[in-house]
Coordinates of C-alpha atoms and ligand atoms in Angstrom, one line a residue:
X1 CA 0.0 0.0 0.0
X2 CA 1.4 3.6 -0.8
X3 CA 2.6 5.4 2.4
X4 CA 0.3 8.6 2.3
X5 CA 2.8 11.8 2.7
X6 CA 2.1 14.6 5.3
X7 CA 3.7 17.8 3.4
X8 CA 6.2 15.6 1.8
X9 CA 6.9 13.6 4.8
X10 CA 5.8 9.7 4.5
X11 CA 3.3 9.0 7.0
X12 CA 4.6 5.7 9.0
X13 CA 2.6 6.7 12.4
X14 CA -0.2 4.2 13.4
X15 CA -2.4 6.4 15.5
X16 CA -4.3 4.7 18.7
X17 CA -8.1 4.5 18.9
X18 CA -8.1 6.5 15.1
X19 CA -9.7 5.3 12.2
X20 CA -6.6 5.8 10.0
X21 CA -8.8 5.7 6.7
X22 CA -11.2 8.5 8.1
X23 CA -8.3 10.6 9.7
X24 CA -5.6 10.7 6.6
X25 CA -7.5 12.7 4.4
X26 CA -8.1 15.3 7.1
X27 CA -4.2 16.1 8.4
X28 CA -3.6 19.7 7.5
X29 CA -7.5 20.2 8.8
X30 CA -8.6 21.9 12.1
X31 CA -6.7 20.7 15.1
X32 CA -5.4 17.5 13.2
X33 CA -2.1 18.8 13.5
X34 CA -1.0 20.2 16.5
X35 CA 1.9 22.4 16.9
X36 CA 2.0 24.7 20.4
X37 CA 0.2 24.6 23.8
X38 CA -0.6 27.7 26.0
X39 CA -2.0 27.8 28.8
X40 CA -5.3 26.5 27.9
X41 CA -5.0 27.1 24.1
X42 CA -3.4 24.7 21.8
X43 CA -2.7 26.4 18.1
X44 CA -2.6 24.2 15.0
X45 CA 0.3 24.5 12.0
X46 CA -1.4 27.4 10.5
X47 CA -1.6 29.4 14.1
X48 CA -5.0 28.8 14.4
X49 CA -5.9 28.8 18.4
X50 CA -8.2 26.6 20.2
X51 CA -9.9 26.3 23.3
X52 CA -8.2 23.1 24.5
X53 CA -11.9 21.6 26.5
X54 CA -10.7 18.5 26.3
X55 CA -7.4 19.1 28.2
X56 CA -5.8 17.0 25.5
X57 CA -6.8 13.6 26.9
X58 CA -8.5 15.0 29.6
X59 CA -4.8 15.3 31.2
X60 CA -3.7 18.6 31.2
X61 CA -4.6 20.3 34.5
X62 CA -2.3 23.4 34.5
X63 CA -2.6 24.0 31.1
X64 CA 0.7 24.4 28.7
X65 CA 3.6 25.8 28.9
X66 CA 4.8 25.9 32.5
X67 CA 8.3 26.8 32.7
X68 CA 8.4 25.2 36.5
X69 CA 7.9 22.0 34.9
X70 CA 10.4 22.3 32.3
X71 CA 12.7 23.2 34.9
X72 CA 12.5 20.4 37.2
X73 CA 12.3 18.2 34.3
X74 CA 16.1 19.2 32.9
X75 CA 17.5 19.6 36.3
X76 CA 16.7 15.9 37.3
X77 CA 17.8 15.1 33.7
X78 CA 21.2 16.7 34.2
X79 CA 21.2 14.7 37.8
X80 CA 19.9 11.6 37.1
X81 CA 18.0 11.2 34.1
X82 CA 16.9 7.4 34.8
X83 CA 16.9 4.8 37.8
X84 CA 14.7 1.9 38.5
X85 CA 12.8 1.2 41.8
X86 CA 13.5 -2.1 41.0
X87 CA 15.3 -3.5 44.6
X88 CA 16.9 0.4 44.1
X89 CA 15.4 3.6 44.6
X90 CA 15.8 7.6 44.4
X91 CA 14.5 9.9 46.0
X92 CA 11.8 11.7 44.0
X93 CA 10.2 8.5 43.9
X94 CA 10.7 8.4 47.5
X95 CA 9.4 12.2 47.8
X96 CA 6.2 11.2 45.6
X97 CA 5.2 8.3 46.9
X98 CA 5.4 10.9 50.7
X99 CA 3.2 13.8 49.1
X100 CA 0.6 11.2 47.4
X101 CA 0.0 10.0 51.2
X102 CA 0.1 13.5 52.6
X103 CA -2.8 14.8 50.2
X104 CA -5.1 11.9 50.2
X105 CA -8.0 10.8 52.6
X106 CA -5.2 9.4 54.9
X107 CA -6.4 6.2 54.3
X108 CA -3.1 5.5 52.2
X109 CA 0.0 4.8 53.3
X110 CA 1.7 2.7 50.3
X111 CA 2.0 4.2 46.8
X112 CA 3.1 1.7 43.6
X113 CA 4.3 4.1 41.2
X114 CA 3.8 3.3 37.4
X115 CA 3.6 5.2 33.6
X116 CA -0.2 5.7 32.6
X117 CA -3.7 5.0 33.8
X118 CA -3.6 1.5 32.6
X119 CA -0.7 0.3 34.7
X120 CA -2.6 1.7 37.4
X121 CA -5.7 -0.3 36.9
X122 CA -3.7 -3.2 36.4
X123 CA -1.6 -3.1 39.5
X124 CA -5.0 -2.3 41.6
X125 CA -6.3 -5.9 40.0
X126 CA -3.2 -7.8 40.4
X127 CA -2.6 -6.4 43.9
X128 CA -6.4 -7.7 44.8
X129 CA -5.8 -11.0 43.7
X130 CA -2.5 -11.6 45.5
X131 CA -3.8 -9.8 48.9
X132 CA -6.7 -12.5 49.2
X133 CA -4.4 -15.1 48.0
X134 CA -2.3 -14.2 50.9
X135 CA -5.1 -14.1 53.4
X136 CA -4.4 -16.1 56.5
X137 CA -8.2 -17.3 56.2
X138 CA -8.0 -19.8 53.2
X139 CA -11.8 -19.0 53.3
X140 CA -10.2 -15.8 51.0
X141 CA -8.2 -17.9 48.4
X142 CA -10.7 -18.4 46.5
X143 CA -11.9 -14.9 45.9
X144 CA -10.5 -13.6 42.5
X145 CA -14.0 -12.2 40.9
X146 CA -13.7 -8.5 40.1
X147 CA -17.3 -6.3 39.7
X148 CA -17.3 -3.0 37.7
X149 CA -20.0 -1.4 36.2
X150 CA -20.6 -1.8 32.4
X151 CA -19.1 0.2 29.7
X152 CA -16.3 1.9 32.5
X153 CA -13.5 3.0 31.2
X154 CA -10.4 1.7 33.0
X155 CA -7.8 1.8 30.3
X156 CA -6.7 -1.0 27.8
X157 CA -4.6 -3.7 29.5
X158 CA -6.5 -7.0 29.3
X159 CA -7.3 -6.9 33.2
X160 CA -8.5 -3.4 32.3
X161 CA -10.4 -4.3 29.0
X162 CA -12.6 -6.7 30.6
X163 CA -13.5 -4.7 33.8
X164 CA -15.6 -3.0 31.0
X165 CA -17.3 -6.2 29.2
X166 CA -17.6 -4.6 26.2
X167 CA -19.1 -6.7 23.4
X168 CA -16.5 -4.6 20.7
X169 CA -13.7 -5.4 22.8
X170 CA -14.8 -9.6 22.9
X171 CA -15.3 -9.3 19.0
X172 CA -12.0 -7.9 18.9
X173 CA -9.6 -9.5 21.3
X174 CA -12.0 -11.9 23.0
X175 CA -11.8 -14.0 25.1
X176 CA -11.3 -11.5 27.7
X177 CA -10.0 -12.0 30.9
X178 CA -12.4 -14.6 33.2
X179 CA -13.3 -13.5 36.6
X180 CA -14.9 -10.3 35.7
X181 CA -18.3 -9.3 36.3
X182 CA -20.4 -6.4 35.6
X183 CA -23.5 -4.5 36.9
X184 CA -25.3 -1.4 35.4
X185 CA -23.7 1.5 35.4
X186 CA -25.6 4.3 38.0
X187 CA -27.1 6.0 34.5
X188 CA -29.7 8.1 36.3
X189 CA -31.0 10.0 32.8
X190 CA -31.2 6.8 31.7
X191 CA -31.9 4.5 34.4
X192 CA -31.3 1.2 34.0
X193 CA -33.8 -0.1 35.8
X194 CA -36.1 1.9 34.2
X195 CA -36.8 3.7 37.7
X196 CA -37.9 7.4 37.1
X197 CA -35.6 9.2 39.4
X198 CA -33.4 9.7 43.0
X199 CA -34.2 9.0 45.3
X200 CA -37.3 7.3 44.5
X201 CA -35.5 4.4 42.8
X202 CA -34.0 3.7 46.5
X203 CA -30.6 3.5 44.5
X204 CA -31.4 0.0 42.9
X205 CA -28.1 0.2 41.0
X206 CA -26.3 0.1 44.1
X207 CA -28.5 -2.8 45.1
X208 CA -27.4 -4.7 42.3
X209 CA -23.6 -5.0 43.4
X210 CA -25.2 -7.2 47.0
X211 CA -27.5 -9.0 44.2
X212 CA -24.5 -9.9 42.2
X213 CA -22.1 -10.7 45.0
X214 CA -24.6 -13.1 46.5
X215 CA -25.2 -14.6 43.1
X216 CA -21.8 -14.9 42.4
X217 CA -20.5 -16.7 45.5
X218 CA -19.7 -14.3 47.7
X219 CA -16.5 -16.0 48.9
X220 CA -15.7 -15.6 45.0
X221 CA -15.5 -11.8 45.0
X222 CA -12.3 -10.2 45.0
X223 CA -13.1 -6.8 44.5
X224 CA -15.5 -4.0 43.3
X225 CA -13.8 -1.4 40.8
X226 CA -15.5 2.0 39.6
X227 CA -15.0 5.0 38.0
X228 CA -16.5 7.9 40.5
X229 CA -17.6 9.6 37.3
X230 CA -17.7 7.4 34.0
X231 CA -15.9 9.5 31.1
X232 CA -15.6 7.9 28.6
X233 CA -19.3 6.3 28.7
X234 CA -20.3 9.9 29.0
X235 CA -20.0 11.6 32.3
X236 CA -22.3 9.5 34.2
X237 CA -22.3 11.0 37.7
X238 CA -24.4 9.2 40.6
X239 CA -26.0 10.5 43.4
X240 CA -23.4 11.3 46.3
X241 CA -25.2 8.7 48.4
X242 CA -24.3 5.9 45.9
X243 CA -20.7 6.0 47.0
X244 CA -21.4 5.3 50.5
X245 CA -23.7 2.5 49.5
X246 CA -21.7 0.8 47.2
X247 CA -18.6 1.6 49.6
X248 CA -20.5 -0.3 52.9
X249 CA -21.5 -3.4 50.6
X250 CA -17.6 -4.0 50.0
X251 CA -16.9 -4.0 53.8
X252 CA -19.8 -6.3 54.6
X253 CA -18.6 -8.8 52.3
X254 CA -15.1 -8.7 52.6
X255 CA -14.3 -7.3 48.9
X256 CA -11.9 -4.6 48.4
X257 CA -13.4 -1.6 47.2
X258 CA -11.4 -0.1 44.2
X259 CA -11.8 3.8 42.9
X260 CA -10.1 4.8 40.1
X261 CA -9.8 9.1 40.3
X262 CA -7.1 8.7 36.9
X263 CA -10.0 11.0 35.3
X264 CA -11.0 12.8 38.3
X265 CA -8.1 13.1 40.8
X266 CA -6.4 16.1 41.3
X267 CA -8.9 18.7 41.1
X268 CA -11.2 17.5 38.1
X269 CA -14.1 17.7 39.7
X270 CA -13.3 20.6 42.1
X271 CA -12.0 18.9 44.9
X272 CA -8.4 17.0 44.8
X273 CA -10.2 13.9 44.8
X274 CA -13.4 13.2 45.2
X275 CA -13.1 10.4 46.8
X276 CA -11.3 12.3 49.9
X277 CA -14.3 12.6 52.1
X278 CA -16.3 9.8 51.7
X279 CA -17.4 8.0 55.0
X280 CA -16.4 5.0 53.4
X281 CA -12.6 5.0 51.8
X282 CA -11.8 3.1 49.2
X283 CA -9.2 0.6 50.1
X284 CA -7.0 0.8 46.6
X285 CA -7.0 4.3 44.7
X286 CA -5.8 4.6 41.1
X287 CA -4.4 8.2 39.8
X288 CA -2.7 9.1 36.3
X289 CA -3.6 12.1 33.8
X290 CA -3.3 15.4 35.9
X291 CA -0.9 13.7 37.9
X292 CA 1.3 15.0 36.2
X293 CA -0.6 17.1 33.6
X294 CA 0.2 15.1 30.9
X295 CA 4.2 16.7 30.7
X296 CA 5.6 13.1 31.1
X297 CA 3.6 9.9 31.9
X298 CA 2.9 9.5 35.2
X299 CA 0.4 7.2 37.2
X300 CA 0.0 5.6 40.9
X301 CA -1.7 2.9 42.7
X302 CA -2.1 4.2 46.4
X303 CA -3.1 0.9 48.6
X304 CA -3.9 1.1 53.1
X305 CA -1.5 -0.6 54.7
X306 CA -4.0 -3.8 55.7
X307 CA -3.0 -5.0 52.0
X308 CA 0.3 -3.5 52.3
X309 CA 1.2 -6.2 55.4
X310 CA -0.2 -9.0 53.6
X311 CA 3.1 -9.0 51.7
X312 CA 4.8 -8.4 54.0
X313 CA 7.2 -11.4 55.0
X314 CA 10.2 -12.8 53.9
X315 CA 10.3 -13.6 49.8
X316 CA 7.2 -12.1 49.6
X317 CA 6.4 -9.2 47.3
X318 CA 4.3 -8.0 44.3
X319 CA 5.7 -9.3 41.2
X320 CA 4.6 -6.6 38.9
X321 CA 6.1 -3.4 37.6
X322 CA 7.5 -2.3 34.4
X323 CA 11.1 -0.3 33.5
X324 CA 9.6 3.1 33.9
X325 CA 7.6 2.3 37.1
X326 CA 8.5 5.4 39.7
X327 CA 10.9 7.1 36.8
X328 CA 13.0 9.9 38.1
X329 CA 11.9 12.4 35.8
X330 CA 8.3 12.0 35.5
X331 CA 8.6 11.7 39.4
X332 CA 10.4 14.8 39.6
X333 CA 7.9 16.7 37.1
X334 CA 4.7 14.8 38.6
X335 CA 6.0 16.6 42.3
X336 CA 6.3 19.7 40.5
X337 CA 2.9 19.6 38.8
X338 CA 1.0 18.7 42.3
X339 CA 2.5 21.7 43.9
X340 CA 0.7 24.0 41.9
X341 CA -2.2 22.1 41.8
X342 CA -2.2 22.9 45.7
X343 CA -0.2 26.2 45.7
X344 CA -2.4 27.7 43.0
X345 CA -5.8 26.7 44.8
X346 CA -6.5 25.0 41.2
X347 CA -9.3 22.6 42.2
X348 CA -11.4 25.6 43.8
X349 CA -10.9 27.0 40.9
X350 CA -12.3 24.4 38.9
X351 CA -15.1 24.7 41.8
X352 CA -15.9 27.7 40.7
X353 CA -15.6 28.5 37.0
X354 CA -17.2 24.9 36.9
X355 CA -20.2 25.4 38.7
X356 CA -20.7 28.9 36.7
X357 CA -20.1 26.9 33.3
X358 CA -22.8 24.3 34.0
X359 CA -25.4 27.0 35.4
X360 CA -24.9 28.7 31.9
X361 CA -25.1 25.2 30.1
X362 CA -28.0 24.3 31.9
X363 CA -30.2 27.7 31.0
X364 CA -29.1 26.9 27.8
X365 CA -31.4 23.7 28.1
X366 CA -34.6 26.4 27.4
X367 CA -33.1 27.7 23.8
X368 CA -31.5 24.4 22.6
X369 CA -34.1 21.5 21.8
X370 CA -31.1 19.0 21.1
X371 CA -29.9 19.2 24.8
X372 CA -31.5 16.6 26.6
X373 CA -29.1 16.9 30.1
X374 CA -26.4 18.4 31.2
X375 CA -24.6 16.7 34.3
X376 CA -21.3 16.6 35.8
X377 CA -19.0 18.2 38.5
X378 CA -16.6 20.9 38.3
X379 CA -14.6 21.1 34.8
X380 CA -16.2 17.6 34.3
X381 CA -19.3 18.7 32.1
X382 CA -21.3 15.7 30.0
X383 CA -24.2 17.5 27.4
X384 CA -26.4 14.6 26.4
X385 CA -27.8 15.6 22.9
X386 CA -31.3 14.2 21.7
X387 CA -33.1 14.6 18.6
X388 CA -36.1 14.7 20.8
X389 CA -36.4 15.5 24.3
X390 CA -39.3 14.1 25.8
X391 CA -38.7 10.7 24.2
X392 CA -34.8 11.2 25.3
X393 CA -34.3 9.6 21.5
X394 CA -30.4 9.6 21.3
X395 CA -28.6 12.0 18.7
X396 CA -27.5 10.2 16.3
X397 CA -23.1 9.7 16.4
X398 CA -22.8 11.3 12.9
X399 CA -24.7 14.3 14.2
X400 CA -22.7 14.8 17.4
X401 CA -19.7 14.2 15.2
X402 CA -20.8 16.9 13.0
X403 CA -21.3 19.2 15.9
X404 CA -18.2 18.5 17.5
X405 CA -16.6 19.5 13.9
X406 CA -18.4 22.9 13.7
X407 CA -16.9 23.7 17.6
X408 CA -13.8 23.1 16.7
X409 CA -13.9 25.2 13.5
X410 CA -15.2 28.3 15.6
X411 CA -12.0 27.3 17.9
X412 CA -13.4 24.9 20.9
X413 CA -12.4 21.3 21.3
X414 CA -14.8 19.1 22.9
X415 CA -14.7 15.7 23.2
X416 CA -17.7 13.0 22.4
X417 CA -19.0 9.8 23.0
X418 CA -21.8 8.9 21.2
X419 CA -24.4 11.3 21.6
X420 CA -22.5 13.2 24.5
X421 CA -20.4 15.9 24.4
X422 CA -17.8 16.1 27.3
X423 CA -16.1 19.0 28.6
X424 CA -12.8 18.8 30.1
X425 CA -11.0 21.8 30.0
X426 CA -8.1 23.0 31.3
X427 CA -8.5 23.4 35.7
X428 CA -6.9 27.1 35.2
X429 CA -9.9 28.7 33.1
X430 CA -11.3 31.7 34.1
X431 CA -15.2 33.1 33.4
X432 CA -14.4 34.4 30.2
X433 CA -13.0 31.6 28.8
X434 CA -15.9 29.6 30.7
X435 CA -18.0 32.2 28.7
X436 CA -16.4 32.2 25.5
X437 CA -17.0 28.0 25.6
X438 CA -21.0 28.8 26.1
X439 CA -21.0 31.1 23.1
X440 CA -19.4 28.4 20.8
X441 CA -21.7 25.2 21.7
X442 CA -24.3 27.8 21.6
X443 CA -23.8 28.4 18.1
X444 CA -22.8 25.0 17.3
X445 CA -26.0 23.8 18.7
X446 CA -28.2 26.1 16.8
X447 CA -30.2 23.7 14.4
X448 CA -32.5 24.4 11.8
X449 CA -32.1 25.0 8.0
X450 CA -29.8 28.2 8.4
X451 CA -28.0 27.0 11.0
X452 CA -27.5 23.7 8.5
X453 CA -26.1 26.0 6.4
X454 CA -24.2 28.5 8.6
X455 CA -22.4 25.3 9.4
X456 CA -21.7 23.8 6.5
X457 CA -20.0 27.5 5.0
X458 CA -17.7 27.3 7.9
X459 CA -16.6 24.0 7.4
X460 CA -16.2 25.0 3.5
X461 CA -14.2 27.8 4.5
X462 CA -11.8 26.2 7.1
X463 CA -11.1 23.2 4.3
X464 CA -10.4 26.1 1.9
X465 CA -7.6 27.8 4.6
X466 CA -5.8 24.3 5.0
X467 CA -5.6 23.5 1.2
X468 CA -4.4 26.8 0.9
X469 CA -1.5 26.6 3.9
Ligands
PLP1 C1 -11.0 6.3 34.5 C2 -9.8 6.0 33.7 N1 -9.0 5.0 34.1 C3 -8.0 4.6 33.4 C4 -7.7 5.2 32.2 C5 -6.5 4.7 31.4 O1 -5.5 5.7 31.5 P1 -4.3 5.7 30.4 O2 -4.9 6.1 29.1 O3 -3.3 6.6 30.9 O4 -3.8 4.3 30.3 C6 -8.5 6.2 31.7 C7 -8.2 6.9 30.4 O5 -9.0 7.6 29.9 C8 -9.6 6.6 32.5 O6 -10.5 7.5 32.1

């Protein structure tokens, strides 16, 4: 097959999760190309500037361009640019693992350092097994079941693949992993249980994890893994009580109660991690993305130290970890990064400009038939679009695609999944950047024949500008 050429280069690169046939034809288009980050902006070859409200991959907390970061990248560099933590150690991995401990629930004392959300995910599960594996009630050895709610989004190991139970992913790489079980997701616009609403539906979708475990075997179950907000199945946030519920069922049967914050740790959702004041903790906690704001990869599995002491002992240990696991540099950037996540006050901030951005989404709702919910938490905002509202009939994908097009020609990036458009922008945006975001969907969302047409001019126009550059 030819190699296509990108302005005379030959184009080798086999992009993840991308459609290569679809995506080919459109480099020189848009945001294809991406050239320079700023602050919240990222420009495109031809100095085009976009809102970045997707944070990149939802990573990029402080937005581009921090010097600090640059600096404490090159000076550990210059010191040390790499040791393992393999039966070694340094001490920004040392000074990481201290400040993860210091700024969560204090339920963590242990901290297994590792590259990307993935790794994460899959140390949590490997961690779980081994831990009841090394119970001193042999009761436990059998437990190796894992529950998560269907269509999460834990990353793409196998162990994280099948947490999901995806029907795509089985067709694909099937079989997936045994041992994994999943419940509905806590979908409240579109409850799975057809119930009409909180609380009358007595939370029936936490129900179903005790339904499950009990149908399961309870001395089966190893563990109970969720995302506190479901991205990538499009911002499905339940009600605060769920957590506790959910949480409180672990602990009565004996499973380990997993929360991965890699989407919404470190100030997402306008608290550092929203899993910091629940009455119940969860026992292993999974961070990545705006660990580190997406400078360097960056990810951690904290644990309490009840599993900690369970391999404890002589020639025990966790047999898992990978070269870059706890790398100096990231370490030494990822320290950096959380200091002015703190210093800066940058998860009030996404408190506030978040709560002001969903109040204007949501009185958007009135002019804009196609919205059929907003939802979400801080700068964690999910727009469900529907081609009819009181029948909640789903937008179709090409439609939302289409939409997410015209956003980004008037200079906003949004992400989508299906019919939902997510918001993730940068933690540091202010109100008028908050505002500026309203004005675009606005627009974007406009249907009707002129709109139609408005749309289609502009996407005429920026296809014109790129053939031109
Ligand atoms: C909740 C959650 N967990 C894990 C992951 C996987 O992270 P990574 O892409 O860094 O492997 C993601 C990625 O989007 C995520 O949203």
């Amino acid at each position: 097959m030819a190699v296509k050429k990108y302005r005379g280069v030959p184009y080798h690169l086999w992009n993840p999760f991308t459609v290569m046939d679809e995506f080919l034809p459109l480099l020189g288009i848009g945001p294809v190309v991406v050239t320079r980050g700023e602050g919240p902006y990222i420009f495109n070859e031809r100095g085009k500037r976009f809102i970045n409200g997707m944070s990149s991959l939802w990573n990029l907390a402080i937005g581009h361009g921090r010097e600090e970061l640059v600096e404490a990248a090159t000076e550990q560099m210059r010191k040390l640019a790499y040791a393992s933590c393999f039966r070694q150690v340094h001490p920004k991995a040392i000074e990481l693992a201290g400040k993860l401990v210091e700024i969560t629930s204090g339920n963590f004392e242990h901290v297994f350092l590792s590259s990307n959300g993935s790794d994460a995910v899959e140390a949590a599960l490997m961690m779980t097994r081994q831990y009841h594996r090394q119970s001193p009630d042999m009761k436990d050895h059998s437990r190796y079941k894992i529950i998560s709610l269907r269509g999460s989004y834990h990353g793409v190991s196998y162990g994280a693949i099948s947490t999901a139970g995806l029907e795509s992913n089985k067709a694909k790489f099937g079989p997936l992993n045994p041992g994994f079980v999943q419940i509905e997701p806590p979908y409240c616009y579109r409850c799975p249980y057809g119930k009409s609403g909180y609380p009358e539906c007595g939370l029936e979708c936490a129900a179903a994890l005790e339904k499950t475990i009990e149908s399961e075997g309870p001395q089966t179950v190893a563990a109970f893994i969720m995302e506190p907000i479901m991205g990538v199945l499009g911002i499905i946030e339940p009600p605060e009580e769920y957590y506790n519920r959910v949480g409180e069922i672990c602990r009565r049967h004996g499973l380990l109660f997993i929360v991965d914050e890699v989407t919404t740790g470190f100030g997402r959702t306008g608290k550092l991690f929203i899993s910091e004041d629940w009455g119940i903790k969860p026992d292993i906690l999974c961070l990545g993305k705006a660990i580190s704001s997406g400078y360097l990869p960056l990810a951690a599995t904290l644990a309490t130290d009840e599993i900690y002491q369970r391999f404890d002992g002589e020639g025990n240990q966790f047999a898992y970890g990978s070269t870059a696991s706890g790398h100096p540099v990231c370490a030494a950037v990822g320290l950096k990064n959380i200091d002015i996540i703190i210093n800066e006050k940058i998860p009030e901030n996404a408190a506030r400009v978040g709560a002001y951005l969903k109040s204007r989404l949501k009185d958007m709702i009135s002019r804009r038939k196609i919205i059929g919910d907003v939802r979400g938490r801080g700068l964690m905002i999910g727009i469900e679009l529907v081609k009819d509202r009181e029948q909640k009939v789903p937008l179709d994908k090409k439609d939302t695609f289409n939409i997410v097009v015209d956003t980004a020609i008037l200079g906003l990036l949004v992400y989508c999944s299906d019919n939902v458009l997510g918001l993730f922008p940068p933690l540091i945006i202010d109100k008028d950047i908050a505002d500026k975001i309203v004005e675009i969907l606005d627009r974007s969302l406009e249907t009707g024949i002129a709109a139609e047409i408005a749309r289609k001019a502009r996407l005429v126009k920026e296809f014109t500008a790129s053939k031109l550059s």
